[in-house]
Tab-separated table of C-alpha atoms in Angstrom:
chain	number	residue	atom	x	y	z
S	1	UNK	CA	20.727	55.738	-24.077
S	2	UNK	CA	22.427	55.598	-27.403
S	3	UNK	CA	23.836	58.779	-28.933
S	4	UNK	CA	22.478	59.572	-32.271
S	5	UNK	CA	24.355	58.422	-34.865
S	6	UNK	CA	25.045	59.940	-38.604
S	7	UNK	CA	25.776	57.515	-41.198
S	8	UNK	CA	29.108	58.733	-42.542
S	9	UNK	CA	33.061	57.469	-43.000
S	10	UNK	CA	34.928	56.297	-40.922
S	11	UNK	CA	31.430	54.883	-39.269
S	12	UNK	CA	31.062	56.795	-36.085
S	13	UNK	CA	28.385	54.513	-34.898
S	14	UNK	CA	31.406	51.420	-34.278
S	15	UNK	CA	34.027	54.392	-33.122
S	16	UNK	CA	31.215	55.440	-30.427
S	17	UNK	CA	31.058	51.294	-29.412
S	18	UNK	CA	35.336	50.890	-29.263
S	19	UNK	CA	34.898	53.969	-27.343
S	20	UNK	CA	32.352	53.512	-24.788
S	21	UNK	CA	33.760	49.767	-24.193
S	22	UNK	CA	36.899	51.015	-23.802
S	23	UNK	CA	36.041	54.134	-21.207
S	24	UNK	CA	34.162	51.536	-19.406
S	25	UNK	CA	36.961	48.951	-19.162
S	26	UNK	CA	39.654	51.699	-17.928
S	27	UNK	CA	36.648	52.789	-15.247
S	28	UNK	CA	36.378	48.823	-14.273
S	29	UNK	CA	40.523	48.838	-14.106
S	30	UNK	CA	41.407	52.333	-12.604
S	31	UNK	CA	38.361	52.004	-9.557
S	32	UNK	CA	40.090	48.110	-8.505
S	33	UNK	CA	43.316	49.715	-8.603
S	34	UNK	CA	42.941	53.136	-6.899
S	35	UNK	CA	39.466	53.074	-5.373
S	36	UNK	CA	36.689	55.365	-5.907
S	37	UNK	CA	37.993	58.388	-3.973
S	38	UNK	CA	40.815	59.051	-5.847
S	39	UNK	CA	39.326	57.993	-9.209
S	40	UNK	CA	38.621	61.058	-11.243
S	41	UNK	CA	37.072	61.442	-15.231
S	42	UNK	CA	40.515	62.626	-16.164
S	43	UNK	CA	42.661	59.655	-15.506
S	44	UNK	CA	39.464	57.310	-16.986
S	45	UNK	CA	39.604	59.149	-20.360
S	46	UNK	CA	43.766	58.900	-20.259
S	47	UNK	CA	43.262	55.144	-20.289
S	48	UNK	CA	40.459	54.735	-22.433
S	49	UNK	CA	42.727	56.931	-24.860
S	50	UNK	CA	39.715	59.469	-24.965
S	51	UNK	CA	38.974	63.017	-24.287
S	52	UNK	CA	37.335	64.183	-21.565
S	53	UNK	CA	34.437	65.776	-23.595
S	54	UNK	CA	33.942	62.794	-24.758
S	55	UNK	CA	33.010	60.687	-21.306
S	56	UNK	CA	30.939	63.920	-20.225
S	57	UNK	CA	28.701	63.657	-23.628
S	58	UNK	CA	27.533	60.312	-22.345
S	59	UNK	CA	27.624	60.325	-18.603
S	60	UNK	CA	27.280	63.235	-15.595
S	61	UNK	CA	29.534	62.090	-13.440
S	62	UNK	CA	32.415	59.454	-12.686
S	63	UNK	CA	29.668	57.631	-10.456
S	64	UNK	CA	27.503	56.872	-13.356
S	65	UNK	CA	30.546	56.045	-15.780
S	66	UNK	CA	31.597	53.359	-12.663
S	67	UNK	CA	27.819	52.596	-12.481
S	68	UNK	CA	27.499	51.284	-16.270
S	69	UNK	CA	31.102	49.561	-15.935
S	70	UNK	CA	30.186	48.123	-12.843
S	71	UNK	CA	27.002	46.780	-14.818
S	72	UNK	CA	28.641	45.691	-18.199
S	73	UNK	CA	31.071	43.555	-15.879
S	74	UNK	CA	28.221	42.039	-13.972
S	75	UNK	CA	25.726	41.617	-17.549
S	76	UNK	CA	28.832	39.321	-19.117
S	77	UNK	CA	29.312	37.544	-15.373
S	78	UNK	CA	25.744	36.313	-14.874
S	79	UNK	CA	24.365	36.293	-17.780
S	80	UNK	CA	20.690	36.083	-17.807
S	81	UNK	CA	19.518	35.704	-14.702
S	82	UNK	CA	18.590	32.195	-14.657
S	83	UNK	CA	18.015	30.642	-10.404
S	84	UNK	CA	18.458	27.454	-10.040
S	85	UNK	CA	15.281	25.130	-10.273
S	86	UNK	CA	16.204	21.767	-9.120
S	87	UNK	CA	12.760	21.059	-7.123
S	88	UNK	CA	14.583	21.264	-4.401
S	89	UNK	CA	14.013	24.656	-2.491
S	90	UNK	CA	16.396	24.374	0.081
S	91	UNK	CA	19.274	23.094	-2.127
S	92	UNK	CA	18.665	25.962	-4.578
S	93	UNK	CA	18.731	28.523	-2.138
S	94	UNK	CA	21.752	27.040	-0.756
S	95	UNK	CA	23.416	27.641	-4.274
S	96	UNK	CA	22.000	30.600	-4.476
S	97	UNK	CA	23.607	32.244	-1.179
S	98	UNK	CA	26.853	30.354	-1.423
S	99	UNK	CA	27.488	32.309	-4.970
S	100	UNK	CA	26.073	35.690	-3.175
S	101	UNK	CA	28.643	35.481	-0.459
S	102	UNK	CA	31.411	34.204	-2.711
S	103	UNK	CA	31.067	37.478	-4.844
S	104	UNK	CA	30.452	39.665	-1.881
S	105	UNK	CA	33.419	38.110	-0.286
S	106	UNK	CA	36.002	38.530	-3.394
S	107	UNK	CA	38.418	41.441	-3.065
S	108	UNK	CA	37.617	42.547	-7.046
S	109	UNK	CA	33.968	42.991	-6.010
S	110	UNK	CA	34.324	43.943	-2.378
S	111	UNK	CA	35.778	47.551	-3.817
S	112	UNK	CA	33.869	48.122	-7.101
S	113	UNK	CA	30.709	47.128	-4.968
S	114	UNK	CA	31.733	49.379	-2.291
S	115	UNK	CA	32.134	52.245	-4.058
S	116	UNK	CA	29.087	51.995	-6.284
S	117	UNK	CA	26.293	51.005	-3.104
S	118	UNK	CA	28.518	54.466	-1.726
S	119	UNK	CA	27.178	56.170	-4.878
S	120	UNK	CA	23.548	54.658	-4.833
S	121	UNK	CA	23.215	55.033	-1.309
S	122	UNK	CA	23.686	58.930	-2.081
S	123	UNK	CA	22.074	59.814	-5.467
S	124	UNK	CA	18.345	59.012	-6.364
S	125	UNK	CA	18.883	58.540	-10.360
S	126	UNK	CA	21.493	55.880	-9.426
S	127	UNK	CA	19.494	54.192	-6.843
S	128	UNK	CA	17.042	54.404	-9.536
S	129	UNK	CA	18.860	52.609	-12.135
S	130	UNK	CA	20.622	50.069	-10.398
S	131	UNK	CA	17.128	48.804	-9.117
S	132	UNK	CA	15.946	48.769	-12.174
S	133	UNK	CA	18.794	47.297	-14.164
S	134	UNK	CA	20.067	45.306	-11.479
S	135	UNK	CA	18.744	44.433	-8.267
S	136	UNK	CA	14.816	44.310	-9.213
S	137	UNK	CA	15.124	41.932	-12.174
S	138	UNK	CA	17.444	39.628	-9.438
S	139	UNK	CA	14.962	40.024	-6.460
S	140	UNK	CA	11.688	39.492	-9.056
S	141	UNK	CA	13.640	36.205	-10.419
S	142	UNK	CA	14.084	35.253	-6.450
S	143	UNK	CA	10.693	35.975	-5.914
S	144	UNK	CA	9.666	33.538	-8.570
S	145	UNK	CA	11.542	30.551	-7.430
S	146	UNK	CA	10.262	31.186	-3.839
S	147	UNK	CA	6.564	31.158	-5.359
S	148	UNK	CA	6.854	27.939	-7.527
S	149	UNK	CA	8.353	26.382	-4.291
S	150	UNK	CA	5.496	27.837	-2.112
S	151	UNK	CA	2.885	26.305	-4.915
S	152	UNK	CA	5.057	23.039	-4.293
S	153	UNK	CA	3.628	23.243	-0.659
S	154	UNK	CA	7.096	24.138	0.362
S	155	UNK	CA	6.495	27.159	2.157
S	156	UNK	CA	3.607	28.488	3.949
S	157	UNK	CA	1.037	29.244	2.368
S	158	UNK	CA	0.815	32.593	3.934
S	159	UNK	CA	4.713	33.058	3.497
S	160	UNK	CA	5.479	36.305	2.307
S	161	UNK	CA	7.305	36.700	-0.801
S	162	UNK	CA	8.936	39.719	-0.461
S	163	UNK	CA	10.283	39.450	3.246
S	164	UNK	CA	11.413	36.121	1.914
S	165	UNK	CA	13.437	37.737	-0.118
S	166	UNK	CA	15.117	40.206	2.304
S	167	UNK	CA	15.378	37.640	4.997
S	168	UNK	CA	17.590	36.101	2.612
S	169	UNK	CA	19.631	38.836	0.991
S	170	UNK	CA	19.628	41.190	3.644
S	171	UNK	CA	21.585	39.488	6.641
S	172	UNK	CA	24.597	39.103	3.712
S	173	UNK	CA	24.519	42.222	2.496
S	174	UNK	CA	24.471	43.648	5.902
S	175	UNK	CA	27.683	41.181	6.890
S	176	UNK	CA	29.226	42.426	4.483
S	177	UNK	CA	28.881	46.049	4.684
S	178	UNK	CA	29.823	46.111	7.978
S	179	UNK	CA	32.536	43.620	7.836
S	180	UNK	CA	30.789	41.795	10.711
S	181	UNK	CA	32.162	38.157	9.849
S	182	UNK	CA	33.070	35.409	6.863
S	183	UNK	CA	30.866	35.091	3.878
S	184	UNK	CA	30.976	31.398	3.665
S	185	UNK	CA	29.425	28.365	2.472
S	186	UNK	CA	28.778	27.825	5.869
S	187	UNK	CA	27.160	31.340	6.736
S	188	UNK	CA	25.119	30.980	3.453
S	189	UNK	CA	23.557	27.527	4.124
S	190	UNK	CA	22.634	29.280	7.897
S	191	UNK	CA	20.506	32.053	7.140
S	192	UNK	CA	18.680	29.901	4.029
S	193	UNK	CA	17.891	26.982	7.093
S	194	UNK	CA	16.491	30.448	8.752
S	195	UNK	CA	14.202	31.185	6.275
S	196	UNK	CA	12.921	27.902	5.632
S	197	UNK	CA	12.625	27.866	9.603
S	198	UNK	CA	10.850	30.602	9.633
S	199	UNK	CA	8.354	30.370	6.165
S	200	UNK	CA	8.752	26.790	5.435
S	201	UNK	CA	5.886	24.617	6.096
S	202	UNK	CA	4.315	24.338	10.068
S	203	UNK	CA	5.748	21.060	11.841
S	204	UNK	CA	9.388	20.539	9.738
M	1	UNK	CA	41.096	62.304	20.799
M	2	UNK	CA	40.997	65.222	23.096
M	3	UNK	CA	43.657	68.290	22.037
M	4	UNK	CA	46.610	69.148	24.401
M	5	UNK	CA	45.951	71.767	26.476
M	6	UNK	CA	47.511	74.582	27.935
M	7	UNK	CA	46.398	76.243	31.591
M	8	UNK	CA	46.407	79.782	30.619
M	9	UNK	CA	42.970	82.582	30.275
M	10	UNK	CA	41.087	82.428	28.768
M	11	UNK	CA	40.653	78.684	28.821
M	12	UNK	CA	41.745	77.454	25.806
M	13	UNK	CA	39.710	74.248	27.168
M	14	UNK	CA	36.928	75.295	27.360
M	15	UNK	CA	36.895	77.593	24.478
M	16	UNK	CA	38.104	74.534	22.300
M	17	UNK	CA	34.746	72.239	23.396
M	18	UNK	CA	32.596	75.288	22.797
M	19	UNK	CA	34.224	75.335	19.312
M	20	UNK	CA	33.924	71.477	18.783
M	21	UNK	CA	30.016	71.432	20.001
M	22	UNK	CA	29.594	74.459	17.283
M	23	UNK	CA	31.503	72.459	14.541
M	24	UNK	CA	29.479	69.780	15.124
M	25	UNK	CA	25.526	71.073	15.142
M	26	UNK	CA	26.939	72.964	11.882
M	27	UNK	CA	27.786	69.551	10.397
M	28	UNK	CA	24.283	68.291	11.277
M	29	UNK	CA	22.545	71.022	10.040
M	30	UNK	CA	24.250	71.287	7.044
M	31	UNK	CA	24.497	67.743	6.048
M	32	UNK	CA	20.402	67.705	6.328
M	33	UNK	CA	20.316	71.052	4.550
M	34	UNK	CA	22.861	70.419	1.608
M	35	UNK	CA	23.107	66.776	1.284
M	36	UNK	CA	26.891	65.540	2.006
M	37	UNK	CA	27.893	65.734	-1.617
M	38	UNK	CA	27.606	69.895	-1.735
M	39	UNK	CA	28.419	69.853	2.286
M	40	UNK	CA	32.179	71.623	2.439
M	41	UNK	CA	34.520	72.462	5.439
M	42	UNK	CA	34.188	75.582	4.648
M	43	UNK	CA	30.530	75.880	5.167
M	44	UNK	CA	30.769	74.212	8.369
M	45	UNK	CA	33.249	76.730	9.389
M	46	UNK	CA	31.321	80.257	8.158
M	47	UNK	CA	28.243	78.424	9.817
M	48	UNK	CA	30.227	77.564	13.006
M	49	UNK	CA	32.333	80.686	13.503
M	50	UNK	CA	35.756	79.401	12.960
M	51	UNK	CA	38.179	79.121	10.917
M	52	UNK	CA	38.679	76.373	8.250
M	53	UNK	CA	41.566	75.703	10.468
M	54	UNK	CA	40.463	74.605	13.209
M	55	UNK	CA	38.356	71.742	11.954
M	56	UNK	CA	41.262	70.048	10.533
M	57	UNK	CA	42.993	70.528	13.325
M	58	UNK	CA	40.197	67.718	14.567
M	59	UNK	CA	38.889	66.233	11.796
M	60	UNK	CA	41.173	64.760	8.622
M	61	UNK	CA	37.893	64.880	6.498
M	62	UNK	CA	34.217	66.116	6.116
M	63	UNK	CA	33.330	62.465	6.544
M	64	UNK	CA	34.942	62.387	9.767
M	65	UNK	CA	33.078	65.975	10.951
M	66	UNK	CA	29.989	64.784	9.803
M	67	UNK	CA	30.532	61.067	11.287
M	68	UNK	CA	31.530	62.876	14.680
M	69	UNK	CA	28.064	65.074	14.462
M	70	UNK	CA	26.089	62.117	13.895
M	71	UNK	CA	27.561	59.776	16.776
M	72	UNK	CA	26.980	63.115	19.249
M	73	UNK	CA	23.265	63.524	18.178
M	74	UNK	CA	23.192	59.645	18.471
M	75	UNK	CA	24.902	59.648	22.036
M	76	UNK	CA	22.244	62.166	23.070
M	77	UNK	CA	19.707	60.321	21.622
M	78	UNK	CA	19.661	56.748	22.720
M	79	UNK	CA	21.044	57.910	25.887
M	80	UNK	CA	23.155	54.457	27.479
M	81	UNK	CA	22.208	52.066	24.720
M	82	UNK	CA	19.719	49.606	27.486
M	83	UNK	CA	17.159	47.427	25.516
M	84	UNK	CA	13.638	46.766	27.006
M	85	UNK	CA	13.885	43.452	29.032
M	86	UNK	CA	10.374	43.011	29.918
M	87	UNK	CA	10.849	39.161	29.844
M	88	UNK	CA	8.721	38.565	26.594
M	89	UNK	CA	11.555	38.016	23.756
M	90	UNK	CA	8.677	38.846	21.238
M	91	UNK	CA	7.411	41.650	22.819
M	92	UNK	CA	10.801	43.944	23.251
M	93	UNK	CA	12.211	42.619	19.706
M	94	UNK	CA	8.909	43.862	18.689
M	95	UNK	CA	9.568	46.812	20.598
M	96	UNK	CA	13.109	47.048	19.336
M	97	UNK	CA	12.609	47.163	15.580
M	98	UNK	CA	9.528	49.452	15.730
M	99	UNK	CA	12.443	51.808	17.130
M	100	UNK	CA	14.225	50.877	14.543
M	101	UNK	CA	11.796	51.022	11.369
M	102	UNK	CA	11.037	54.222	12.849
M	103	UNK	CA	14.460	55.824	12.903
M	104	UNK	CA	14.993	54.741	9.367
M	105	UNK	CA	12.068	55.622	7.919
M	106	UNK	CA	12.581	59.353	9.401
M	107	UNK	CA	13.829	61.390	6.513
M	108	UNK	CA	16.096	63.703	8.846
M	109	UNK	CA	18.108	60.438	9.714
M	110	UNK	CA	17.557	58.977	6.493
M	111	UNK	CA	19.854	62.120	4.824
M	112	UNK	CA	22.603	61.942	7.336
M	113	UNK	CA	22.118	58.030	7.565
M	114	UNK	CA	23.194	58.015	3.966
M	115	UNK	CA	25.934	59.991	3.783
M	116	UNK	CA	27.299	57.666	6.881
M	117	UNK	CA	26.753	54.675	5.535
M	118	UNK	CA	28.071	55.915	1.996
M	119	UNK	CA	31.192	57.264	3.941
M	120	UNK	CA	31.688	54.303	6.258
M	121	UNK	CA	31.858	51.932	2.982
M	122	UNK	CA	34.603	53.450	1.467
M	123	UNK	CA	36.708	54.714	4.110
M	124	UNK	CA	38.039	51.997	6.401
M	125	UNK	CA	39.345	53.919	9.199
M	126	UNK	CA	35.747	55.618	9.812
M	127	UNK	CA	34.328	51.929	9.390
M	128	UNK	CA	36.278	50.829	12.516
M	129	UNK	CA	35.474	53.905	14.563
M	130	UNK	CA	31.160	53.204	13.585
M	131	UNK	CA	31.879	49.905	14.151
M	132	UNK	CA	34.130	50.463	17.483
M	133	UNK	CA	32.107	53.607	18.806
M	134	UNK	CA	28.389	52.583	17.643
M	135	UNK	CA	27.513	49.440	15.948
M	136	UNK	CA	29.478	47.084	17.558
M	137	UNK	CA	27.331	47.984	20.828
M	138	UNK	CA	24.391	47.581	19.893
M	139	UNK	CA	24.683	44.369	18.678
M	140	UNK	CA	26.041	43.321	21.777
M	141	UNK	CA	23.280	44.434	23.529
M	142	UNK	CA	20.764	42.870	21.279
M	143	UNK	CA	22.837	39.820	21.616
M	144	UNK	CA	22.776	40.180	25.784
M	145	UNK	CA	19.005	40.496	25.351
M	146	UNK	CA	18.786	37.210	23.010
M	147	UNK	CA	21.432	35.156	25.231
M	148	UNK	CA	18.808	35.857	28.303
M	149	UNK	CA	16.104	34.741	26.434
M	150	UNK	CA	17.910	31.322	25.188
M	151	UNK	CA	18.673	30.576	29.000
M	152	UNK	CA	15.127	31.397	29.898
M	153	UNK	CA	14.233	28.675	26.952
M	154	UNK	CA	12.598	31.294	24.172
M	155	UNK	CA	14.904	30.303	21.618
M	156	UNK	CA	16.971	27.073	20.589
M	157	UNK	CA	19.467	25.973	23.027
M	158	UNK	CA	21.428	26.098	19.586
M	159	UNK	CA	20.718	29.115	18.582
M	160	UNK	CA	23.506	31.099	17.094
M	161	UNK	CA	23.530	34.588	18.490
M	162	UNK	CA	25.305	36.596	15.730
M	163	UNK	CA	23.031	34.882	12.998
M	164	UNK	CA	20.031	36.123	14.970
M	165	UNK	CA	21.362	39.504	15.257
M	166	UNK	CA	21.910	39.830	11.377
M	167	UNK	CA	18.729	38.404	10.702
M	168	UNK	CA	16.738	40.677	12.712
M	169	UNK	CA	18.492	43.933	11.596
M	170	UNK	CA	19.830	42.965	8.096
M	171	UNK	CA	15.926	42.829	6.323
M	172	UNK	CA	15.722	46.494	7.557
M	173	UNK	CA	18.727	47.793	6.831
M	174	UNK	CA	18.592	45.700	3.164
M	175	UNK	CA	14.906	47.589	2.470
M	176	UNK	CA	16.074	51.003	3.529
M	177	UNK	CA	19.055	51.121	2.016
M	178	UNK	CA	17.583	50.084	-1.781
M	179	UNK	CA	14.254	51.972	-0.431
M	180	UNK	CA	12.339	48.385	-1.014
M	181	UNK	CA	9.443	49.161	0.630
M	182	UNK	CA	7.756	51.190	3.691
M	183	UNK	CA	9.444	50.612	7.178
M	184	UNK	CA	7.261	50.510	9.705
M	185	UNK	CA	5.762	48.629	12.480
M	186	UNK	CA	4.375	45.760	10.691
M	187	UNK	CA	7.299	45.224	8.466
M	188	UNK	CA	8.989	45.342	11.853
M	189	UNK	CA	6.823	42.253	13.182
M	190	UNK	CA	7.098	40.379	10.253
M	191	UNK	CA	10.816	40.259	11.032
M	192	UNK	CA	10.725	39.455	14.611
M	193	UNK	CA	8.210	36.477	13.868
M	194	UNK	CA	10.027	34.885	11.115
M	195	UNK	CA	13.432	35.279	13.269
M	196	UNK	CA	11.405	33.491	16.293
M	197	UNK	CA	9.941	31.078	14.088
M	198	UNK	CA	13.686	30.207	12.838
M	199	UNK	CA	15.284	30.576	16.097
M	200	UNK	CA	12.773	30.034	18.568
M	201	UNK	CA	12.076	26.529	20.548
M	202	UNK	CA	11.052	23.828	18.421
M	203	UNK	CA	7.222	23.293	17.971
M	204	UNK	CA	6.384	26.373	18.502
């Protein structure tokens, strides 16, 4: 993904880094404050202090330049990906969904997320990326604390990782989309006494 | 909604819901042909035989056209919204999200279903009329069929209906929307069973 790079004064290699940090920070700034819609490449490279040219050499569109902002935010938020492992399944997952709703009940996020599941909902090489830089390395980490507890004996045996998974993101997600209700503390520790309802070991 | 009208030939009435019904299979057929990004108002209006005009006389947007299309081929679709109530819970949720995987999974809905959803995010006006005009009854239906079943004693007395509701239709939606995995009938039974193993009487 990084443009080539000659070595030469006044080392265009660190100008293309101030540059690209800054295009994404005005994208970050200008899609909270006006929303997608009426976001356009223009007013991005007037705050970035760039020209236009210069945003197109390194991304197709204004979704992919909110895309990567949208992603830088989110890499310096949650750093790397760590769950929770206290050996306690249903307290983890408990933390777990109570910081999933908390995001997807903040304002900031509610309309950078909106507009960028708009974008991946509607364009395959987006979709593409965001599963592969975002949401797969989240659901795989998931995955692995729901298999160390199922080796713990608590889950099923049989339980199904991956429905696991989407019984537990999924009635959020689709909360919040919709706007159906709170995101809560409350709402979170619900759906994870669901799951472990559902996939937790016969006779609890 | 409906236009003023004036009683004079040739019936401007009639001509206008002639119009509408064009505007709208135009939308559909052009949303599945074009995708919504390249869909315009004036394609829908060369396709329909009127002028651009007369659409946003109607319509403020594409998204609302398009949104308007899909509820009408929806409406003649699923007909007066009545879930099967055969007295099994298991059997007609079975039943219910087997529809449901299905309609997903069908690439003609999946196109439009996209360009909805990706509308319906961002635009909170169009959000209240899926919610008011199509969501928001269906999962009151669902929720009817659930509240019979808790009085007939096939789930918790305690059972919290708008949980259930998310749980049983959030997994799908959460898979389709990231394209996660096939939809179909047993994904659709792997859902129901976990949600009555979570919801349903206790030692089951």
């Amino acid at each position: 993904m990084a443009p080539v790079t000659r070595q030469s004064a006044p080392d265009p290699n660190r100008r293309n880094e101030q540059s690209r940090a800054a295009i994404l920070t005005a994208a970050a700034e200008l899609v909270a404050e006006l929303g997608f819609a009426k976001l356009t490449i223009e007013k991005i490279a007037a705050r970035a202090g760039v020209g236009k040219q210069t945003i197109y050499r390194w991304w197709p569109s204004k979704g992919a330049v909110v895309f990567d902002a949208f992603l830088a935010a989110n890499e310096n938020a949650s750093g790397s990906l760590a769950l929770p492992d206290t050996g306690d399944l249903g307290e983890d997952l408990r933390t777990l969904l109570r910081l999933t709703a908390l995001e997807l009940a903040d304002p900031a996020f509610d309309r950078t997320g909106r507009a960028l599941t708009a974008e991946v909902l509607t364009d395959p090489a987006l979709l593409a990326e965001y599963r592969e830089r975002l949401l797969d390395p989240l659901l795989a980490v998931t995955r692995d604390r729901l298999r160390s507890a199922r080796e713990a004996g608590q889950l099923r045996a049989d339980a199904d990782l991956d429905l696991a998974v989407e019984l537990l993101y999924g009635p959020l997600h689709y909360r919040w989309l919709h706007r159906l209700g709170p995101l809560d503390a409350g709402y979170a520790d619900q759906v994870v006494a669901a799951v472990l309802g559902a996939l937790g070991p016969a006779g609890d």
